[in-house]
C-alpha atoms as an extended CHARMM CRD file, in Angstrom:
* protein
*
       161  EXT
         1         1  MET       CA             -0.0040000000        0.0070000000       -0.0040000000  PROA      1               0.0000000000
         2         2  LYS       CA              1.6850000000        3.1820000000       -1.2650000000  PROA      2               0.0000000000
         3         3  SER       CA              4.8840000000        1.1660000000       -1.7250000000  PROA      3               0.0000000000
         4         4  THR       CA              4.7160000000       -0.1680000000        1.8500000000  PROA      4               0.0000000000
         5         5  PRO       CA              4.3350000000       -3.9690000000        1.9420000000  PROA      5               0.0000000000
         6         6  VAL       CA              1.0860000000       -5.3210000000        3.3780000000  PROA      6               0.0000000000
         7         7  HSD       CA              0.7080000000       -9.0040000000        4.1300000000  PROA      7               0.0000000000
         8         8  THR       CA             -2.2110000000      -11.3110000000        3.5480000000  PROA      8               0.0000000000
         9         9  VAL       CA             -3.2560000000      -14.3810000000        5.4500000000  PROA      9               0.0000000000
        10        10  GLY       CA             -2.2170000000      -16.6990000000        2.6080000000  PROA      10              0.0000000000
        11        11  GLU       CA             -2.0310000000      -17.1300000000       -1.1430000000  PROA      11              0.0000000000
        12        12  LEU       CA             -4.6270000000      -17.0290000000       -3.8910000000  PROA      12              0.0000000000
        13        13  PRO       CA             -5.7780000000      -20.4390000000       -5.0870000000  PROA      13              0.0000000000
        14        14  PRO       CA             -3.4450000000      -21.5160000000       -7.9050000000  PROA      14              0.0000000000
        15        15  VAL       CA             -4.4680000000      -21.7070000000      -11.5390000000  PROA      15              0.0000000000
        16        16  GLY       CA             -5.5930000000      -25.2370000000      -12.3420000000  PROA      16              0.0000000000
        17        17  ALA       CA             -6.7680000000      -25.9900000000       -8.8110000000  PROA      17              0.0000000000
        18        18  PRO       CA            -10.3920000000      -26.3340000000       -7.7330000000  PROA      18              0.0000000000
        19        19  ALA       CA            -11.7210000000      -23.0060000000       -6.4380000000  PROA      19              0.0000000000
        20        20  PRO       CA            -12.4940000000      -23.0630000000       -2.7200000000  PROA      20              0.0000000000
        21        21  ASP       CA            -16.2050000000      -23.1200000000       -1.9810000000  PROA      21              0.0000000000
        22        22  PHE       CA            -17.5950000000      -19.9540000000       -0.4860000000  PROA      22              0.0000000000
        23        23  THR       CA            -20.7740000000      -18.4990000000        0.8830000000  PROA      23              0.0000000000
        24        24  LEU       CA            -21.0970000000      -14.7080000000        0.6830000000  PROA      24              0.0000000000
        25        25  THR       CA            -24.0530000000      -12.5180000000        1.5630000000  PROA      25              0.0000000000
        26        26  GLY       CA            -25.7920000000      -10.8910000000       -1.3720000000  PROA      26              0.0000000000
        27        27  ALA       CA            -27.3460000000       -7.4520000000       -1.5260000000  PROA      27              0.0000000000
        28        28  ASP       CA            -30.7260000000       -8.9690000000       -0.5950000000  PROA      28              0.0000000000
        29        29  LEU       CA            -29.1570000000      -10.9170000000        2.3010000000  PROA      29              0.0000000000
        30        30  SER       CA            -29.4680000000      -14.1910000000        0.4070000000  PROA      30              0.0000000000
        31        31  PRO       CA            -26.4240000000      -16.4650000000        0.0910000000  PROA      31              0.0000000000
        32        32  VAL       CA            -24.1410000000      -16.2000000000       -2.9190000000  PROA      32              0.0000000000
        33        33  THR       CA            -22.2910000000      -19.4840000000       -3.2910000000  PROA      33              0.0000000000
        34        34  LEU       CA            -19.8480000000      -20.9830000000       -5.7220000000  PROA      34              0.0000000000
        35        35  GLN       CA            -22.0690000000      -24.0660000000       -5.8020000000  PROA      35              0.0000000000
        36        36  GLU       CA            -25.0680000000      -22.0820000000       -7.0950000000  PROA      36              0.0000000000
        37        37  LEU       CA            -22.8530000000      -20.5360000000       -9.8080000000  PROA      37              0.0000000000
        38        38  ARG       CA            -21.5400000000      -23.9250000000      -11.0000000000  PROA      38              0.0000000000
        39        39  GLY       CA            -22.0150000000      -24.2060000000      -14.7530000000  PROA      39              0.0000000000
        40        40  ARG       CA            -21.1580000000      -20.5280000000      -15.2590000000  PROA      40              0.0000000000
        41        41  ARG       CA            -17.8410000000      -18.7680000000      -15.5120000000  PROA      41              0.0000000000
        42        42  VAL       CA            -17.2670000000      -16.6490000000      -12.4280000000  PROA      42              0.0000000000
        43        43  ILE       CA            -15.1020000000      -13.5620000000      -12.1080000000  PROA      43              0.0000000000
        44        44  LEU       CA            -14.4320000000      -12.7430000000       -8.4610000000  PROA      44              0.0000000000
        45        45  ASN       CA            -13.5550000000       -9.0460000000       -8.2880000000  PROA      45              0.0000000000
        46        46  ILE       CA            -12.1100000000       -8.8170000000       -4.7720000000  PROA      46              0.0000000000
        47        47  PHE       CA            -11.3330000000       -5.5040000000       -3.0580000000  PROA      47              0.0000000000
        48        48  PRO       CA            -11.3860000000       -3.6230000000        0.2790000000  PROA      48              0.0000000000
        49        49  SER       CA            -14.4690000000       -1.4080000000       -0.0420000000  PROA      49              0.0000000000
        50        50  LEU       CA            -16.8120000000        0.2260000000       -2.5230000000  PROA      50              0.0000000000
        51        51  ASP       CA            -16.1440000000        3.4830000000       -0.6340000000  PROA      51              0.0000000000
        52        52  THR       CA            -12.8050000000        3.8630000000       -2.3790000000  PROA      52              0.0000000000
        53        53  GLY       CA            -12.3770000000        5.2180000000       -5.9020000000  PROA      53              0.0000000000
        54        54  VAL       CA            -10.3890000000        2.3140000000       -7.3530000000  PROA      54              0.0000000000
        55        55  CYS       CA            -12.7300000000       -0.3070000000       -5.9310000000  PROA      55              0.0000000000
        56        56  ALA       CA            -15.7830000000        1.4830000000       -7.2960000000  PROA      56              0.0000000000
        57        57  ALA       CA            -14.0360000000        1.9270000000      -10.6730000000  PROA      57              0.0000000000
        58        58  SER       CA            -13.3290000000       -1.8190000000      -10.8960000000  PROA      58              0.0000000000
        59        59  VAL       CA            -16.9960000000       -2.6700000000      -10.3710000000  PROA      59              0.0000000000
        60        60  ARG       CA            -18.0640000000       -0.1550000000      -13.0080000000  PROA      60              0.0000000000
        61        61  GLU       CA            -15.4460000000       -1.4810000000      -15.4360000000  PROA      61              0.0000000000
        62        62  PHE       CA            -16.3580000000       -5.1360000000      -15.0170000000  PROA      62              0.0000000000
        63        63  ASN       CA            -20.0510000000       -4.2230000000      -15.2520000000  PROA      63              0.0000000000
        64        64  SER       CA            -19.5370000000       -2.6440000000      -18.6590000000  PROA      64              0.0000000000
        65        65  ARG       CA            -17.1210000000       -5.2640000000      -19.9970000000  PROA      65              0.0000000000
        66        66  VAL       CA            -19.1390000000       -8.3910000000      -19.1480000000  PROA      66              0.0000000000
        67        67  ALA       CA            -22.4320000000       -7.2050000000      -20.5820000000  PROA      67              0.0000000000
        68        68  ASP       CA            -21.8320000000       -9.2790000000      -23.7190000000  PROA      68              0.0000000000
        69        69  LEU       CA            -20.3180000000      -12.3430000000      -22.0760000000  PROA      69              0.0000000000
        70        70  GLU       CA            -22.7900000000      -15.2240000000      -21.8880000000  PROA      70              0.0000000000
        71        71  ASP       CA            -22.7710000000      -17.6390000000      -18.9560000000  PROA      71              0.0000000000
        72        72  THR       CA            -20.4860000000      -15.3580000000      -16.9390000000  PROA      72              0.0000000000
        73        73  THR       CA            -21.1560000000      -13.8700000000      -13.5180000000  PROA      73              0.0000000000
        74        74  VAL       CA            -19.0410000000      -11.1900000000      -11.8720000000  PROA      74              0.0000000000
        75        75  VAL       CA            -19.1800000000      -11.1270000000       -8.0920000000  PROA      75              0.0000000000
        76        76  ALA       CA            -17.8990000000       -8.0010000000       -6.3550000000  PROA      76              0.0000000000
        77        77  VAL       CA            -16.4340000000       -9.3650000000       -3.1310000000  PROA      77              0.0000000000
        78        78  SER       CA            -15.7080000000       -7.0090000000       -0.2220000000  PROA      78              0.0000000000
        79        79  ALA       CA            -16.3230000000       -6.4890000000        3.4710000000  PROA      79              0.0000000000
        80        80  ASP       CA            -18.9520000000       -3.8680000000        2.6890000000  PROA      80              0.0000000000
        81        81  LEU       CA            -22.3360000000       -4.5310000000        4.2510000000  PROA      81              0.0000000000
        82        82  PRO       CA            -24.8940000000       -5.8560000000        1.7620000000  PROA      82              0.0000000000
        83        83  PHE       CA            -26.9740000000       -2.6720000000        2.2030000000  PROA      83              0.0000000000
        84        84  ALA       CA            -24.0750000000       -0.4490000000        1.1240000000  PROA      84              0.0000000000
        85        85  ALA       CA            -23.3680000000       -2.6440000000       -1.8760000000  PROA      85              0.0000000000
        86        86  ALA       CA            -27.0170000000       -2.6160000000       -2.8930000000  PROA      86              0.0000000000
        87        87  ARG       CA            -27.1200000000        1.1650000000       -2.6210000000  PROA      87              0.0000000000
        88        88  PHE       CA            -23.9350000000        1.5350000000       -4.6920000000  PROA      88              0.0000000000
        89        89  CYS       CA            -25.1920000000       -0.7630000000       -7.4320000000  PROA      89              0.0000000000
        90        90  SER       CA            -28.5510000000        1.0010000000       -7.5570000000  PROA      90              0.0000000000
        91        91  VAL       CA            -27.0880000000        4.5070000000       -7.7330000000  PROA      91              0.0000000000
        92        92  GLU       CA            -24.4400000000        3.4610000000      -10.2790000000  PROA      92              0.0000000000
        93        93  GLY       CA            -26.7660000000        1.4250000000      -12.4840000000  PROA      93              0.0000000000
        94        94  ILE       CA            -24.7160000000       -1.7500000000      -11.9620000000  PROA      94              0.0000000000
        95        95  ASP       CA            -26.7320000000       -4.5530000000      -13.5180000000  PROA      95              0.0000000000
        96        96  HSD       CA            -24.1520000000       -7.1490000000      -14.6320000000  PROA      96              0.0000000000
        97        97  VAL       CA            -22.3780000000       -7.6120000000      -11.2990000000  PROA      97              0.0000000000
        98        98  ARG       CA            -23.5800000000       -9.3390000000       -8.1220000000  PROA      98              0.0000000000
        99        99  SER       CA            -22.3020000000       -8.1520000000       -4.7820000000  PROA      99              0.0000000000
       100       100  GLY       CA            -21.0540000000      -10.5330000000       -2.1310000000  PROA      100             0.0000000000
       101       101  SER       CA            -20.2150000000       -9.4100000000        1.3700000000  PROA      101             0.0000000000
       102       102  VAL       CA            -17.7080000000      -11.3720000000        3.4890000000  PROA      102             0.0000000000
       103       103  PHE       CA            -19.1170000000       -9.9980000000        6.7300000000  PROA      103             0.0000000000
       104       104  ARG       CA            -20.1840000000      -13.5280000000        7.8350000000  PROA      104             0.0000000000
       105       105  SER       CA            -17.7580000000      -15.5230000000        5.7460000000  PROA      105             0.0000000000
       106       106  SER       CA            -14.2980000000      -17.1060000000        5.8630000000  PROA      106             0.0000000000
       107       107  PHE       CA            -13.7530000000      -16.1000000000        2.2030000000  PROA      107             0.0000000000
       108       108  GLY       CA            -10.8240000000      -13.7860000000        2.9820000000  PROA      108             0.0000000000
       109       109  ASP       CA             -8.9270000000      -16.6030000000        4.6980000000  PROA      109             0.0000000000
       110       110  ASP       CA            -10.0060000000      -19.3090000000        2.2290000000  PROA      110             0.0000000000
       111       111  TYR       CA             -8.8190000000      -17.2540000000       -0.7440000000  PROA      111             0.0000000000
       112       112  GLY       CA             -5.7410000000      -15.8880000000        1.0480000000  PROA      112             0.0000000000
       113       113  VAL       CA             -6.7410000000      -12.2180000000        0.6060000000  PROA      113             0.0000000000
       114       114  ARG       CA             -7.4900000000      -10.9440000000        4.1090000000  PROA      114             0.0000000000
       115       115  MET       CA             -4.9050000000       -8.2830000000        4.9460000000  PROA      115             0.0000000000
       116       116  THR       CA             -3.1760000000       -9.0050000000        8.2480000000  PROA      116             0.0000000000
       117       117  ASP       CA             -1.4450000000       -5.6420000000        8.7490000000  PROA      117             0.0000000000
       118       118  GLY       CA             -1.3630000000       -2.0820000000        7.4080000000  PROA      118             0.0000000000
       119       119  PRO       CA             -4.0430000000        0.6200000000        7.5930000000  PROA      119             0.0000000000
       120       120  LEU       CA             -6.6750000000       -1.6430000000        5.9810000000  PROA      120             0.0000000000
       121       121  GLU       CA             -5.9330000000       -4.6520000000        8.2010000000  PROA      121             0.0000000000
       122       122  GLY       CA             -8.8930000000       -7.0550000000        8.2530000000  PROA      122             0.0000000000
       123       123  LEU       CA            -10.2220000000       -5.9660000000        4.8270000000  PROA      123             0.0000000000
       124       124  LEU       CA             -9.5440000000       -7.8030000000        1.5760000000  PROA      124             0.0000000000
       125       125  ALA       CA             -6.6240000000       -7.1510000000       -0.7290000000  PROA      125             0.0000000000
       126       126  ARG       CA             -7.3570000000       -6.2600000000       -4.3560000000  PROA      126             0.0000000000
       127       127  ALA       CA             -7.4380000000       -9.4250000000       -6.4490000000  PROA      127             0.0000000000
       128       128  VAL       CA             -9.2500000000      -11.1270000000       -9.2810000000  PROA      128             0.0000000000
       129       129  VAL       CA             -9.9210000000      -14.8510000000       -9.5420000000  PROA      129             0.0000000000
       130       130  VAL       CA            -11.6010000000      -16.3650000000      -12.5930000000  PROA      130             0.0000000000
       131       131  VAL       CA            -13.2740000000      -19.7440000000      -12.1400000000  PROA      131             0.0000000000
       132       132  ASP       CA            -14.4890000000      -21.8280000000      -15.0920000000  PROA      132             0.0000000000
       133       133  ALA       CA            -17.8790000000      -23.5470000000      -15.3330000000  PROA      133             0.0000000000
       134       134  ASP       CA            -16.4310000000      -26.6780000000      -13.6940000000  PROA      134             0.0000000000
       135       135  GLY       CA            -15.1350000000      -24.7960000000      -10.6390000000  PROA      135             0.0000000000
       136       136  VAL       CA            -11.4710000000      -24.6950000000      -11.6740000000  PROA      136             0.0000000000
       137       137  VAL       CA             -9.3750000000      -21.5500000000      -11.2270000000  PROA      137             0.0000000000
       138       138  ARG       CA             -8.3060000000      -20.2190000000      -14.6560000000  PROA      138             0.0000000000
       139       139  HSD       CA             -6.7890000000      -16.8880000000      -13.6170000000  PROA      139             0.0000000000
       140       140  ALA       CA             -5.6190000000      -15.4240000000      -10.2970000000  PROA      140             0.0000000000
       141       141  GLN       CA             -4.1200000000      -11.9720000000       -9.7940000000  PROA      141             0.0000000000
       142       142  LEU       CA             -3.2030000000      -10.2830000000       -6.5330000000  PROA      142             0.0000000000
       143       143  VAL       CA             -2.8020000000       -6.6710000000       -7.6170000000  PROA      143             0.0000000000
       144       144  PRO       CA              0.6710000000       -5.5890000000       -6.4250000000  PROA      144             0.0000000000
       145       145  GLU       CA             -0.3570000000       -2.0240000000       -5.4050000000  PROA      145             0.0000000000
       146       146  ILE       CA             -3.7520000000       -1.6470000000       -3.8030000000  PROA      146             0.0000000000
       147       147  SER       CA             -4.2670000000        1.7250000000       -5.4960000000  PROA      147             0.0000000000
       148       148  GLU       CA             -4.0100000000        0.1050000000       -8.9580000000  PROA      148             0.0000000000
       149       149  GLU       CA             -6.8690000000       -1.4590000000      -10.9210000000  PROA      149             0.0000000000
       150       150  PRO       CA             -6.7170000000       -5.1440000000      -11.7910000000  PROA      150             0.0000000000
       151       151  ASP       CA             -5.6830000000       -6.4530000000      -15.2190000000  PROA      151             0.0000000000
       152       152  TYR       CA             -9.1130000000       -6.5130000000      -16.8160000000  PROA      152             0.0000000000
       153       153  GLU       CA             -7.8670000000       -7.8920000000      -20.1270000000  PROA      153             0.0000000000
       154       154  ALA       CA             -6.1960000000      -10.9200000000      -18.5350000000  PROA      154             0.0000000000
       155       155  ALA       CA             -9.2760000000      -11.6720000000      -16.4040000000  PROA      155             0.0000000000
       156       156  LEU       CA            -11.6630000000      -11.3730000000      -19.3420000000  PROA      156             0.0000000000
       157       157  ALA       CA             -9.4040000000      -13.4410000000      -21.6130000000  PROA      157             0.0000000000
       158       158  ALA       CA             -9.4540000000      -16.1950000000      -18.9680000000  PROA      158             0.0000000000
       159       159  ALA       CA            -13.2290000000      -15.9410000000      -18.6940000000  PROA      159             0.0000000000
       160       160  ARG       CA            -13.6210000000      -16.2200000000      -22.4690000000  PROA      160             0.0000000000
       161       161  GLY       CA            -11.1340000000      -19.0460000000      -22.8840000000  PROA      161             0.0000000000
């Protein structure tokens, strides 16, 4: 963060490995699970909070770029409460991204993205994980500087391929 190293609880799941199961809380408080998304490609857009410019920009960007991708779901994963995520998506006209809150989930630990130190300790690091229709990780990026956006092209190429 701002060239100061921040540590996470682990590592992202490796490409080629089965994606860890998860249960997140959706904007309507219903569960968002990997199991329910099986059969679709899933782009997990992981970040600290929608209340930051880069995080909000990544949701907007994925929303616009996946509009034409069939059988693909983007899940915006953060520690934001479901109500805040619902409000953001409503105000911003986000209609191709589902929100998933980790507020009652072990997702941050299971995916190795919970920050263990630094000013945002406890929140999620910025990362993207693409999971194919069979539940296998096809792309994983931990963004090296939290103030940078993810590599959209690489994530979308993995989702298409």
